[in-house]
Coordinates of C-alpha atoms and ligand atoms in Angstrom, one line a residue:
X345 CA 107.5 83.3 162.8
X346 CA 104.5 82.9 165.0
X347 CA 101.3 84.6 164.0
X348 CA 98.1 85.5 165.9
X349 CA 94.6 86.1 164.7
X350 CA 91.6 86.8 167.0
X351 CA 88.0 87.7 166.3
X352 CA 84.7 88.5 168.0
X353 CA 81.6 88.6 165.7
X354 CA 78.0 87.6 165.4
X355 CA 78.8 85.0 162.8
X356 CA 80.8 81.9 162.6
X357 CA 84.3 83.2 162.7
X358 CA 86.3 80.0 162.1
X359 CA 86.8 80.7 158.3
X360 CA 88.1 84.2 159.1
X361 CA 90.6 82.9 161.6
X362 CA 91.8 80.1 159.3
X363 CA 92.0 82.6 156.4
X364 CA 94.1 84.9 158.6
X365 CA 96.5 82.1 159.3
X366 CA 96.7 81.3 155.6
X367 CA 97.8 84.9 155.1
X368 CA 100.4 84.6 157.8
X369 CA 101.8 81.3 156.5
X370 CA 104.6 83.0 154.5
X371 CA 106.2 84.1 157.8
X372 CA 107.2 80.5 158.5
X373 CA 105.7 78.1 161.0
X374 CA 105.8 74.5 162.1
X375 CA 102.4 74.0 163.6
X376 CA 99.1 75.8 163.8
X377 CA 95.8 75.8 165.6
X378 CA 92.5 77.5 166.3
X379 CA 90.1 77.7 169.3
X380 CA 86.6 79.1 169.5
X381 CA 84.0 79.4 172.2
X382 CA 81.3 77.0 171.3
X383 CA 78.2 76.6 173.5
X384 CA 80.1 78.1 176.4
X385 CA 83.2 75.8 176.1
X386 CA 86.5 76.3 174.3
X387 CA 87.0 73.9 171.5
X388 CA 90.1 73.6 169.4
X389 CA 91.8 72.0 166.4
X390 CA 95.6 71.8 166.0
X391 CA 97.9 70.6 163.3
X392 CA 101.6 70.0 162.9
X393 CA 101.1 70.2 159.2
X394 CA 99.9 73.1 157.1
X395 CA 97.0 75.5 157.6
X396 CA 95.2 73.6 154.8
X397 CA 95.3 70.5 157.1
X398 CA 93.9 72.6 159.9
X399 CA 91.2 73.8 157.6
X400 CA 90.2 70.2 156.7
X401 CA 90.1 69.4 160.4
X402 CA 87.8 72.3 161.3
X403 CA 85.4 71.3 158.5
X404 CA 85.4 67.6 159.4
X405 CA 84.7 68.4 163.1
X406 CA 82.3 71.2 162.4
X407 CA 84.3 73.6 164.6
X408 CA 82.1 76.7 164.9
X409 CA 82.0 79.7 167.1
X410 CA 81.5 83.5 167.2
X411 CA 84.6 84.2 169.3
X412 CA 88.0 82.7 168.7
X413 CA 91.7 82.9 168.5
X414 CA 94.2 81.2 166.1
X415 CA 97.9 80.8 165.8
X416 CA 100.8 79.7 163.6
X417 CA 103.7 78.6 165.8
X418 CA 107.5 78.7 165.1
X419 CA 108.9 76.5 167.8
X420 CA 111.2 78.0 170.4
X421 CA 110.4 76.2 173.7
X422 CA 109.3 72.6 173.0
X423 CA 109.3 70.6 169.7
X424 CA 106.7 71.2 167.0
X425 CA 104.3 68.6 168.2
X426 CA 100.5 68.8 168.6
X427 CA 100.5 69.2 172.4
X428 CA 102.8 72.2 172.1
X429 CA 100.8 73.9 169.3
X430 CA 98.6 76.8 170.3
X431 CA 95.9 77.6 171.4
X432 CA 97.1 76.4 174.8
X433 CA 94.3 75.7 177.3
X434 CA 94.1 76.1 181.1
X435 CA 91.6 73.8 182.7
X436 CA 89.2 74.0 179.8
X437 CA 88.3 77.6 180.7
X438 CA 91.1 79.7 179.2
X439 CA 92.5 79.5 175.7
X440 CA 95.5 81.5 174.8
X441 CA 97.9 82.1 171.9
X442 CA 101.3 83.7 172.3
X443 CA 104.1 85.1 170.1
X444 CA 107.5 85.8 171.8
X445 CA 109.5 84.3 174.6
X446 CA 108.7 84.4 178.4
X447 CA 112.1 84.5 180.1
X448 CA 110.9 83.8 183.6
X449 CA 108.7 80.9 182.7
X450 CA 110.6 78.4 184.9
X451 CA 109.9 80.3 188.1
X452 CA 106.3 80.9 187.1
X453 CA 105.9 77.2 186.3
X454 CA 107.1 76.2 189.7
X455 CA 104.8 78.7 191.4
X456 CA 101.8 77.5 189.4
X457 CA 102.7 73.8 190.0
X458 CA 102.6 74.7 193.7
X459 CA 99.0 75.9 193.1
X460 CA 98.1 72.5 191.6
X461 CA 98.3 73.3 187.9
X462 CA 99.4 70.5 185.7
X463 CA 101.6 71.2 182.7
X464 CA 100.9 69.2 179.5
X465 CA 103.2 71.1 177.1
X466 CA 106.9 72.0 177.0
X467 CA 106.0 75.6 176.0
X468 CA 106.8 78.8 177.9
X469 CA 103.3 79.8 176.8
X470 CA 101.5 77.4 179.1
X471 CA 102.5 79.5 182.2
X472 CA 100.6 82.5 180.8
X473 CA 97.4 80.5 180.3
X474 CA 97.6 79.0 183.9
X475 CA 98.6 82.3 185.4
X476 CA 95.5 84.0 183.9
X477 CA 93.3 81.1 185.0
X478 CA 94.7 81.3 188.5
X479 CA 94.1 85.1 188.7
X480 CA 90.6 85.2 187.0
X481 CA 87.9 86.7 189.2
X482 CA 85.2 87.4 186.5
X483 CA 86.9 90.1 184.4
X484 CA 89.3 88.8 181.8
X485 CA 90.6 92.3 180.8
X486 CA 91.5 93.2 184.4
X487 CA 93.1 89.7 184.9
X488 CA 95.3 90.1 181.9
X489 CA 96.4 93.5 183.0
X490 CA 97.5 92.1 186.3
X491 CA 99.0 88.9 184.9
X492 CA 101.3 90.5 182.3
X493 CA 103.0 92.4 185.1
X494 CA 104.5 89.1 186.1
X495 CA 105.9 88.3 182.7
X496 CA 109.5 89.0 181.7
X497 CA 110.4 88.8 178.1
X498 CA 108.6 89.5 174.8
X499 CA 105.0 88.7 174.1
X500 CA 102.0 89.3 172.1
X501 CA 99.0 87.3 173.4
X502 CA 95.3 86.8 172.6
X503 CA 93.2 85.1 175.1
X504 CA 89.5 84.0 175.6
X505 CA 87.7 82.7 178.7
X506 CA 84.6 80.5 178.6
X507 CA 82.7 82.8 180.9
X508 CA 83.0 85.8 178.6
X509 CA 81.6 84.6 175.3
X510 CA 82.0 87.9 173.4
X511 CA 85.4 89.0 174.5
X512 CA 89.0 88.6 173.3
X513 CA 91.8 90.2 175.3
X514 CA 95.2 90.9 173.9
X515 CA 98.5 92.4 175.2
X516 CA 101.8 93.3 173.6
X517 CA 105.3 93.8 174.8
X518 CA 108.1 93.4 172.3
X519 CA 106.0 91.6 169.7
X520 CA 103.5 93.3 167.4
X521 CA 99.8 93.2 167.8
X522 CA 97.1 95.2 165.9
X523 CA 93.4 95.7 166.3
X524 CA 91.2 95.4 163.2
X525 CA 88.1 97.5 163.6
X526 CA 85.0 96.1 161.9
X527 CA 81.2 96.8 161.9
X528 CA 79.7 95.1 164.8
X529 CA 82.8 92.8 165.0
X530 CA 86.4 93.3 165.9
X531 CA 89.7 91.6 165.3
X532 CA 93.2 91.1 166.6
X533 CA 96.3 90.1 164.6
X534 CA 100.0 90.1 164.8
X535 CA 100.1 91.6 161.3
X536 CA 97.4 93.6 159.6
X537 CA 97.9 91.5 156.5
X538 CA 96.2 88.6 158.3
X539 CA 92.9 90.6 158.3
X540 CA 92.9 91.7 154.7
X541 CA 89.4 90.9 153.4
X542 CA 87.8 91.4 156.9
X543 CA 88.7 95.1 157.5
X544 CA 91.0 97.8 156.3
X545 CA 90.8 99.9 159.6
X546 CA 93.6 99.2 162.0
X547 CA 94.8 100.5 165.4
X548 CA 98.5 99.7 166.1
X549 CA 99.0 98.9 169.7
X550 CA 102.0 100.3 171.5
X551 CA 104.4 98.5 173.8
X552 CA 102.8 97.6 177.1
X553 CA 99.2 98.0 175.8
X554 CA 96.4 95.7 176.9
X555 CA 93.3 95.6 174.8
X556 CA 89.8 94.2 175.1
X557 CA 87.8 93.7 171.9
X558 CA 84.1 93.0 172.0
X559 CA 81.3 93.1 169.4
X560 CA 81.1 96.8 169.4
X561 CA 84.0 98.1 171.4
X562 CA 87.8 98.3 171.7
X563 CA 89.2 99.2 175.1
X564 CA 92.9 99.9 175.5
X565 CA 95.0 100.7 178.5
X566 CA 98.7 101.5 178.2
X567 CA 101.6 100.0 180.2
X568 CA 100.9 102.3 183.1
X569 CA 97.3 101.2 183.3
X570 CA 96.0 104.5 181.8
X571 CA 93.1 104.3 179.3
X572 CA 94.6 105.0 175.8
X573 CA 93.4 105.9 172.4
X574 CA 95.3 104.5 169.4
X575 CA 94.6 106.2 166.1
X576 CA 92.6 104.1 163.7
X577 CA 94.1 104.2 160.3
X578 CA 92.9 102.9 157.0
X579 CA 95.4 100.6 155.4
X580 CA 94.0 99.7 152.1
X581 CA 97.1 98.3 150.3
X582 CA 96.8 94.9 152.1
X583 CA 94.0 93.5 150.0
X584 CA 94.8 91.2 147.1
X585 CA 98.5 91.8 147.1
X586 CA 99.3 88.3 148.0
X587 CA 98.1 86.4 144.9
X588 CA 100.6 84.2 143.2
X589 CA 99.4 84.9 139.7
X590 CA 101.2 82.9 136.9
X591 CA 104.3 82.3 138.9
X592 CA 105.4 79.0 140.5
X593 CA 106.4 80.5 143.8
X594 CA 106.2 83.9 145.5
X595 CA 109.9 84.2 145.4
X596 CA 109.9 84.0 141.6
X597 CA 107.1 86.5 141.4
X598 CA 108.9 88.8 143.7
X599 CA 112.2 88.6 141.7
X600 CA 110.3 89.5 138.6
X601 CA 108.5 92.3 140.4
X602 CA 111.7 94.2 141.0
X603 CA 111.5 96.6 138.0
X604 CA 108.1 97.7 139.3
X605 CA 109.1 97.8 142.9
X606 CA 112.2 99.9 142.1
X607 CA 110.2 102.2 139.9
X608 CA 107.8 102.8 142.8
X609 CA 110.7 103.4 145.2
X610 CA 112.7 105.9 143.1
X611 CA 111.6 109.3 144.3
X612 CA 109.7 111.5 142.0
X613 CA 111.1 115.0 141.1
X614 CA 114.3 116.2 139.6
X615 CA 116.4 116.4 142.8
X616 CA 117.7 114.4 145.7
X617 CA 116.2 116.3 148.5
X618 CA 116.5 115.7 152.3
X619 CA 112.7 116.0 152.6
X620 CA 112.5 112.5 151.1
X621 CA 113.5 111.3 154.5
X622 CA 110.9 113.3 156.4
X623 CA 110.3 116.6 158.0
X624 CA 113.4 118.2 159.5
X625 CA 115.7 115.8 157.7
X626 CA 117.8 118.7 156.3
X627 CA 118.6 119.9 159.8
X628 CA 119.4 116.5 161.0
X629 CA 121.6 115.7 158.0
X630 CA 123.6 118.9 158.4
X631 CA 124.4 118.1 162.0
X632 CA 125.7 114.6 161.7
X633 CA 129.3 113.4 161.3
X634 CA 128.8 109.7 160.7
X635 CA 126.3 106.9 160.2
X636 CA 125.7 103.8 162.3
X637 CA 123.7 101.2 160.3
X638 CA 122.0 98.4 162.2
X639 CA 120.2 95.5 160.6
X640 CA 119.8 91.7 160.3
X641 CA 120.0 89.1 157.5
X642 CA 119.6 90.4 154.0
X643 CA 119.0 93.9 155.3
X644 CA 122.4 93.9 156.9
X645 CA 123.9 93.2 153.5
X646 CA 122.1 96.2 152.0
X647 CA 123.7 98.2 154.9
X648 CA 127.2 96.8 153.9
X649 CA 126.6 97.8 150.3
X650 CA 125.5 101.3 151.4
X651 CA 128.7 101.8 153.4
X652 CA 130.6 101.8 150.1
X653 CA 128.2 104.4 148.6
X654 CA 128.1 106.6 151.7
X655 CA 131.9 106.7 152.1
X656 CA 132.6 107.2 148.4
X657 CA 129.7 109.5 147.3
X658 CA 129.0 111.4 150.6
X659 CA 132.4 111.0 152.2
X660 CA 130.8 110.3 155.5
X661 CA 132.2 107.6 157.9
X662 CA 129.8 104.7 158.1
X663 CA 129.8 101.8 160.5
X664 CA 127.5 98.8 159.8
X665 CA 126.6 96.3 162.6
X666 CA 124.6 93.2 163.0
X667 CA 121.8 94.4 165.3
X668 CA 121.9 91.3 167.5
X669 CA 125.6 92.0 168.2
X670 CA 125.3 95.7 168.7
X671 CA 122.5 95.5 171.2
X672 CA 124.6 93.4 173.6
X673 CA 128.1 94.9 173.3
X674 CA 129.5 97.9 175.0
X675 CA 129.9 100.6 172.4
X676 CA 131.0 104.2 172.4
X677 CA 127.9 106.3 171.5
X678 CA 128.4 109.3 169.2
X679 CA 125.5 111.7 169.5
X680 CA 126.4 113.2 166.2
X681 CA 126.0 109.9 164.4
X682 CA 122.8 109.2 162.5
X683 CA 121.5 105.7 163.4
X684 CA 120.0 104.0 160.4
X685 CA 117.9 100.8 160.9
X686 CA 117.2 98.8 157.7
X687 CA 114.3 96.4 157.8
X688 CA 111.8 94.9 155.4
X689 CA 109.3 94.3 158.1
X690 CA 110.2 97.0 160.6
X691 CA 109.4 94.5 163.3
X692 CA 112.5 92.3 163.5
X693 CA 113.1 91.9 167.3
X694 CA 116.9 92.3 167.2
X695 CA 116.8 95.4 165.0
X696 CA 114.1 97.0 167.1
X697 CA 116.0 96.3 170.3
X698 CA 119.2 97.6 168.8
X699 CA 117.4 100.8 167.8
X700 CA 116.0 101.2 171.3
X701 CA 119.5 100.5 172.8
X702 CA 121.0 103.2 170.6
X703 CA 118.3 105.6 171.7
X704 CA 119.0 104.7 175.3
X705 CA 122.7 105.5 174.8
X706 CA 121.8 109.0 173.8
X707 CA 121.6 108.7 170.0
X708 CA 118.9 111.2 169.1
X709 CA 119.0 111.1 165.3
X710 CA 117.5 107.9 163.8
X711 CA 116.3 106.9 160.4
X712 CA 114.4 103.8 159.3
X713 CA 114.7 102.4 155.8
X714 CA 111.7 100.2 155.8
X715 CA 109.0 98.5 153.7
X716 CA 106.1 98.8 156.1
X717 CA 104.8 102.3 156.8
X718 CA 102.9 101.3 160.0
X719 CA 105.8 99.2 161.5
X720 CA 107.2 99.8 165.0
X721 CA 110.6 100.9 163.5
X722 CA 109.0 103.6 161.4
X723 CA 107.0 104.8 164.4
X724 CA 110.1 104.8 166.6
X725 CA 112.5 106.7 164.4
X726 CA 112.8 110.4 163.8
X727 CA 113.1 110.0 160.0
X728 CA 112.0 107.3 157.6
X729 CA 112.5 106.4 153.9
X730 CA 109.8 104.0 152.8
X731 CA 110.6 101.4 150.2
X732 CA 107.7 100.4 148.0
X733 CA 108.5 96.8 147.4
X734 CA 104.9 95.8 148.3
X735 CA 104.1 92.7 150.3
X736 CA 107.0 90.3 150.2
X737 CA 105.8 86.7 150.9
X738 CA 108.8 84.5 150.1
X739 CA 110.9 84.1 153.3
X740 CA 114.1 84.8 151.3
X741 CA 114.1 88.5 150.7
X742 CA 114.5 89.7 147.1
X743 CA 112.6 92.8 146.1
X744 CA 112.9 94.2 149.6
X745 CA 116.7 94.0 149.3
X746 CA 117.0 95.8 145.9
X747 CA 114.5 98.5 147.0
X748 CA 116.5 99.1 150.2
X749 CA 119.5 99.5 148.0
X750 CA 117.7 102.2 146.0
X751 CA 116.7 104.0 149.2
X752 CA 120.3 103.8 150.6
X753 CA 121.7 105.1 147.3
X754 CA 119.3 108.0 147.4
X755 CA 120.5 108.7 151.0
X756 CA 124.2 108.6 149.9
X757 CA 123.6 111.1 147.0
X758 CA 121.4 113.3 149.2
X759 CA 124.1 113.5 151.9
X760 CA 126.8 113.9 149.2
X761 CA 124.9 116.9 147.9
X762 CA 124.5 118.5 151.3
X763 CA 128.1 117.9 152.1
X764 CA 129.3 119.5 148.8
X765 CA 130.6 116.3 147.2
X766 CA 127.9 115.9 144.5
X767 CA 127.4 118.8 142.0
X768 CA 124.3 119.4 139.9
X769 CA 125.8 117.5 136.9
X770 CA 126.6 114.5 139.0
X771 CA 123.2 114.7 140.6
X772 CA 121.4 114.7 137.2
X773 CA 123.6 111.7 136.1
X774 CA 122.7 109.7 139.2
X775 CA 119.0 110.4 138.8
X776 CA 119.1 109.4 135.1
X777 CA 120.9 106.1 136.1
X778 CA 118.3 105.4 138.7
X779 CA 115.5 106.0 136.2
X780 CA 117.0 103.7 133.7
X781 CA 117.5 100.9 136.3
X782 CA 114.1 99.2 135.8
X783 CA 114.8 98.7 132.1
X784 CA 118.3 97.5 132.8
X785 CA 116.8 95.0 135.3
X786 CA 114.5 93.7 132.7
X787 CA 117.4 92.7 130.5
X788 CA 119.0 90.9 133.5
X789 CA 115.8 89.0 134.1
X790 CA 115.9 87.9 130.5
X791 CA 119.0 85.8 131.4
X792 CA 116.8 83.4 133.3
X793 CA 117.0 80.5 130.8
X794 CA 120.8 80.5 131.0
X795 CA 120.7 80.6 134.8
X796 CA 118.3 77.6 134.8
X797 CA 121.0 75.6 132.9
X798 CA 123.5 76.4 135.6
X799 CA 121.0 75.7 138.4
X800 CA 120.8 72.1 137.2
X801 CA 124.5 71.7 137.8
X802 CA 124.4 73.4 141.2
X803 CA 121.5 71.2 142.4
X804 CA 124.0 68.3 142.5
X805 CA 126.5 70.2 144.7
X806 CA 126.7 70.4 148.4
X807 CA 129.0 73.4 148.7
X808 CA 129.6 76.6 146.8
X809 CA 131.9 79.6 147.2
X810 CA 130.9 83.1 146.1
X811 CA 133.5 85.8 145.3
X812 CA 133.1 89.5 144.9
X813 CA 135.2 92.6 145.5
X814 CA 134.6 96.1 146.8
X815 CA 131.0 97.2 146.3
X816 CA 130.1 93.7 145.0
X817 CA 131.5 91.8 148.0
X818 CA 128.2 92.3 150.0
X819 CA 126.3 91.1 146.8
X820 CA 128.3 87.9 146.9
X821 CA 127.4 87.6 150.6
X822 CA 123.7 88.0 149.6
X823 CA 124.1 85.5 146.8
X824 CA 125.5 82.9 149.2
X825 CA 122.8 83.6 151.8
X826 CA 120.0 83.1 149.1
X827 CA 121.5 79.8 148.0
X828 CA 121.8 78.4 151.5
X829 CA 118.5 79.6 152.7
X830 CA 116.4 78.0 150.0
X831 CA 118.4 75.2 148.5
X832 CA 120.2 74.1 151.7
X833 CA 123.5 74.0 149.9
X834 CA 126.3 75.2 152.1
X835 CA 127.5 78.5 150.6
X836 CA 130.1 81.0 151.8
X837 CA 131.1 84.3 150.3
X838 CA 134.5 85.9 150.4
X839 CA 136.0 89.1 149.2
X840 CA 138.1 87.6 146.4
X841 CA 141.3 89.1 147.7
X842 CA 140.9 87.1 150.9
X843 CA 140.8 83.8 149.0
X844 CA 144.4 83.0 149.6
X845 CA 144.0 83.4 153.3
X846 CA 142.0 80.3 153.9
X847 CA 139.1 79.4 151.5
X848 CA 141.5 78.4 148.7
X849 CA 142.1 75.2 150.8
X850 CA 138.5 74.2 150.0
X851 CA 138.8 74.6 146.2
X852 CA 138.7 71.4 144.2
X853 CA 136.9 70.2 141.1
X854 CA 133.8 69.6 143.3
X855 CA 133.6 73.3 144.4
X856 CA 131.7 75.7 142.1
X857 CA 132.9 79.2 142.6
X858 CA 130.4 81.9 141.7
X859 CA 132.1 85.1 140.8
X860 CA 130.5 88.6 140.6
X861 CA 132.6 90.3 137.9
X862 CA 131.6 93.9 137.1
X863 CA 133.8 96.0 134.9
X864 CA 135.1 98.2 137.6
X865 CA 138.4 99.3 138.9
X866 CA 139.0 96.0 140.6
X867 CA 138.5 93.8 137.5
X868 CA 142.1 93.0 136.9
X869 CA 142.6 92.0 140.5
X870 CA 139.5 89.8 140.3
X871 CA 140.8 88.1 137.2
X872 CA 144.0 87.2 139.1
X873 CA 141.8 85.7 141.9
X874 CA 139.9 83.7 139.3
X875 CA 143.1 82.3 138.0
X876 CA 144.0 81.2 141.5
X877 CA 140.8 79.2 141.6
X878 CA 141.3 77.7 138.1
X879 CA 144.9 76.7 139.0
X880 CA 143.4 74.5 141.8
X881 CA 140.8 72.9 139.5
X882 CA 137.8 75.0 140.8
X883 CA 134.9 75.5 138.4
X884 CA 134.1 79.2 137.9
X885 CA 130.6 80.4 137.3
X886 CA 131.0 84.1 136.4
X887 CA 128.5 86.8 136.0
X888 CA 130.6 89.2 133.9
X889 CA 129.7 92.6 132.6
X890 CA 129.7 92.8 128.8
X891 CA 133.0 94.6 128.5
X892 CA 135.1 92.6 130.9
X893 CA 136.6 90.3 128.2
X894 CA 136.1 87.3 130.5
X895 CA 135.1 84.4 128.1
X896 CA 133.9 80.9 128.6
X897 CA 136.6 78.3 128.4
X898 CA 137.4 75.1 130.1
X899 CA 136.3 75.3 133.7
X900 CA 135.1 78.9 133.3
X901 CA 131.4 79.4 132.6
X902 CA 130.2 82.9 131.8
X903 CA 126.9 84.6 131.7
X904 CA 127.2 88.0 130.2
X905 CA 125.5 90.8 132.0
X906 CA 124.4 94.0 130.2
X907 CA 126.7 97.0 130.2
X908 CA 128.5 98.0 133.5
X909 CA 126.1 100.0 135.5
X910 CA 128.5 102.2 137.6
X911 CA 127.7 102.7 141.2
X912 CA 124.3 101.0 140.8
X913 CA 125.9 97.8 139.5
X914 CA 125.3 95.9 142.7
X915 CA 121.6 96.1 142.2
X916 CA 121.8 94.5 138.8
X917 CA 124.3 91.9 139.9
X918 CA 122.0 90.8 142.7
X919 CA 119.3 89.6 140.4
X920 CA 121.1 86.7 138.7
X921 CA 122.2 85.4 142.1
X922 CA 118.6 85.4 143.2
X923 CA 117.6 83.5 140.1
X924 CA 120.4 81.0 140.6
X925 CA 119.4 80.3 144.2
X926 CA 115.7 80.1 143.2
X927 CA 116.2 77.6 140.3
X928 CA 118.7 75.5 142.2
X929 CA 116.2 75.2 145.0
X930 CA 113.4 74.3 142.5
X931 CA 115.7 71.6 141.0
X932 CA 116.3 70.2 144.5
X933 CA 112.6 70.3 145.2
X934 CA 112.7 72.3 148.4
X935 CA 109.9 74.4 149.8
X936 CA 111.2 77.6 148.2
X937 CA 108.8 80.1 149.8
X938 CA 108.9 78.5 153.3
X939 CA 112.4 77.1 153.7
X940 CA 112.8 74.8 156.7
X941 CA 113.5 76.3 160.1
X942 CA 113.3 79.9 158.8
X943 CA 110.8 82.7 159.3
X944 CA 110.0 85.8 157.4
X945 CA 109.6 88.2 160.2
X946 CA 111.7 87.3 163.2
X947 CA 109.8 88.8 166.0
X948 CA 111.7 86.9 168.8
X949 CA 115.3 87.3 169.8
Ligands
G6P492 C1 114.6 87.0 158.4 C2 114.2 86.9 157.0 C3 115.2 87.5 156.1 C4 115.4 89.0 156.5 C5 115.7 89.1 158.0 C6 115.6 90.6 158.5 O1 115.7 86.3 158.7 O2 114.1 85.5 156.6 O3 114.8 87.5 154.8 O4 116.4 89.6 155.8 O5 114.8 88.4 158.8 O6 114.3 91.0 158.4 P1 113.9 92.5 158.2 O7 112.4 92.4 158.1 O8 114.3 93.2 159.4 O9 114.5 93.0 157.0

């Protein structure tokens, strides 16, 4: 998704801006650009290719300047062509970059056309540049404060004006923006990660904030126009965490990092304690009667998995909703429900809006399960459980998902204990299983060579069906999502018992059917479903637990998983599906870490 970097310094800032864009590349984009003030004029370079191409352009054209802004664009309004790439100029005086969507851009465009402004792009962003130009009376900060009052929608912007050579002004509403504080230089970015290497001190702007950065100052006013201080925090973990190392892609690296990420996420100590979720969690947990989980994408599937744990271990009614649906439907609020948002980034626009919607309906108790401590979701919720996946670069989520599952399992056991459904013996057993999980994961990762052999077959297919039952149905959904995201093979997942109600019509010899087959109470039912597939000529690819007695035979290919892993089995069964998607995508030669049309952090609706 779109990314912003801005800087004011006493040195040529172009390499910092381009490096910032490079660090944001993983979020997904289709064009990029940079603009600096150079000898009192804004100059820019833009590319519909990669940041490396932009880098070559700025070197070739000797683009240099002490003040500048840069952008990666993920097209919403207007195709990914050069004239729509940011920075967008207004009359060679204003240069502006924007994340988000301006909903009233059509009426603003008409108004500005009436004032003689010519529009050269199809973007909604161009109205902001012209609006600021039309209102400028010598003070960019003041102008932006006035101009944003006319914008409806979501935005984070960074803007420069040729008459203010040492100033960048930013504003945010609905899209993230952070200030990086340096020594005699200051920065703006949509994600602190962009500025790793330049600073480790960040101030996170709040909704409605407008900020001015100069060489030695940061001035912020809030949405009411009142001067505001935002705490400057040291966020050291960003540096260096984005190196690829010996792996071919970040996704592969992140799949193999899961034992470490899970170890870091499993709580220390001998007990599951409410305090793991923040101060006051015990009181909150004892007053709730249900859970409402809101999330998008892969995070939604971790919510679906958690529902099984929460209802079986903690015996607490749990509803899971896609955030973008929940936020727009009429629902019946239950003030005794705990609203749980699950998000890797903590910035996903739909999940954030769903959280605010729930709060506006009177839901007081909220919990974020999130991978980014400084994110908007963690700041907006009463309680939080932080996963420790580390920076995830691949657009397709892997280690973020399995660490979310760990956090949600800890939540289920903690609530089960408080509600009298988990005794001390069970608690110790769950803890022991969690602690053994990284070792169990290592033996699943060792299956990679067998999975590569399957991936070569899959690479020649155009469709695939995934089957799972019970606790493993959401895992089959996640497996299908991974495959379609990165290999572009159409994949669907079904609870195996539902096969006969429709998808069986699709089964022919050309349809590989991936089956998640743990040795649980539903195994015999699942075996019958597999026979239904075989009887129609479908080829089964089964990830079967060691003791399932499912064996390879004509039309049934089996990769044997280690021993059945009880309630935590979904975490183990996720990993071979990640590897299958990854190696299939490699065999098809797709851009694994940056699949077409997708973005890592979806900060627009
Ligand atoms: C995007 C990403 C997915 C992710 C989803 C939700 O679609 O490509 O990998 O699952 O957003 O993101 P979140 O940060 O809220 O978990």
